[in-house]
Amino acid sequence: DAGVTQSPTHLIKTRGQQVTLRCSPKSGHDTVSWYQQALGQGPQFIFQYYEEEERQRGNFPDRFSGHQFPNYSSELNVNALLLGDSALYLCASSLRGAGYEQYFGPGTRLTVT
Amino acid sequence: GQNIDQPTEMTATEGAIVQINCTYQTSGFNGLFWYQQHAGEAPTFLSYNVLDGLEEKGRFSSFLSRSKGYSYLLLKELQMKDSASYLCAMPWSGGGNKLTFGTGTQLKVEL
């Protein structure tokens, strides 16, 4: 039973560039949430996708956008990268209606220089 | 809204017991999670409390008092591998399963 997978593991980008991060949910899960975790902080909720639509959104600018595909996998896109976007980006999957527990992927470490 | 507070850092000795506290304010309570996160890795589930009281799971126990807005994670027989960040989190009171996290408590286990 495959868990949550994310790619790439690490990424280095330059300020102003755009980045796409990918996530495949745990088998049987249909909901994907994205979190940003700065060094020394707890994860901050970016948004959540279910049935290919954004269902909830945290306090992040429109530079952060996403997509969910029919196979439930998801992408996080960040445009016009800022130095402050450097963080660990975590994907979490869950099954709608099955409670609040979420399963986290290993994350993508994004460094913006 | 929601707010979660927990200490930033704690240090304990191998073999000892440590208690990590978490206080919260929320307009609607849907349970409280504890996650363990080793540096650079994903958070892993430790416990989920909905009702008041203590739940024990091996060396780890979690306590909840809804009336006091308070929870703690108790780690017994500490091992070096327990050195990690411990995150207190709550489902958003407005519905859905968005999680609000505390800043995490960095636990260092020393010899």
PDB file of C-alpha atoms in Angstrom, chain A residues 14 16 18 20 24 30 34 36 74 77 82 84 94-95 102:
ATOM      1  CA  THR A  14      15.892  31.835  -8.316  1.00  0.00           C
ATOM      2  CA  GLY A  16      11.061  35.551  -9.705  1.00  0.00           C
ATOM      3  CA  GLN A  18       7.974  29.677 -11.085  1.00  0.00           C
ATOM      4  CA  THR A  20       5.584  23.165  -9.676  1.00  0.00           C
ATOM      5  CA  SER A  24       0.335  11.467  -5.141  1.00  0.00           C
ATOM      6  CA  ASP A  30      -9.424  11.386  -2.472  1.00  0.00           C
ATOM      7  CA  TRP A  34      -0.852  21.375   0.915  1.00  0.00           C
ATOM      8  CA  GLN A  36       4.100  25.245   3.935  1.00  0.00           C
ATOM      9  CA  SER A  74      -2.187  17.142  -7.160  1.00  0.00           C
ATOM     10  CA  ASN A  77       2.334  25.993  -8.356  1.00  0.00           C
ATOM     11  CA  LEU A  82      10.244  35.276  -3.243  1.00  0.00           C
ATOM     12  CA  GLY A  84      10.422  33.991   1.837  1.00  0.00           C
ATOM     13  CA  SER A  94      -7.145  11.954   3.497  1.00  0.00           C
ATOM     14  CA  LEU A  95     -10.465  10.339   2.674  1.00  0.00           C
ATOM     15  CA  GLN A 102      -4.243  13.174   7.438  1.00  0.00           C
TER      16      GLN A 102
END
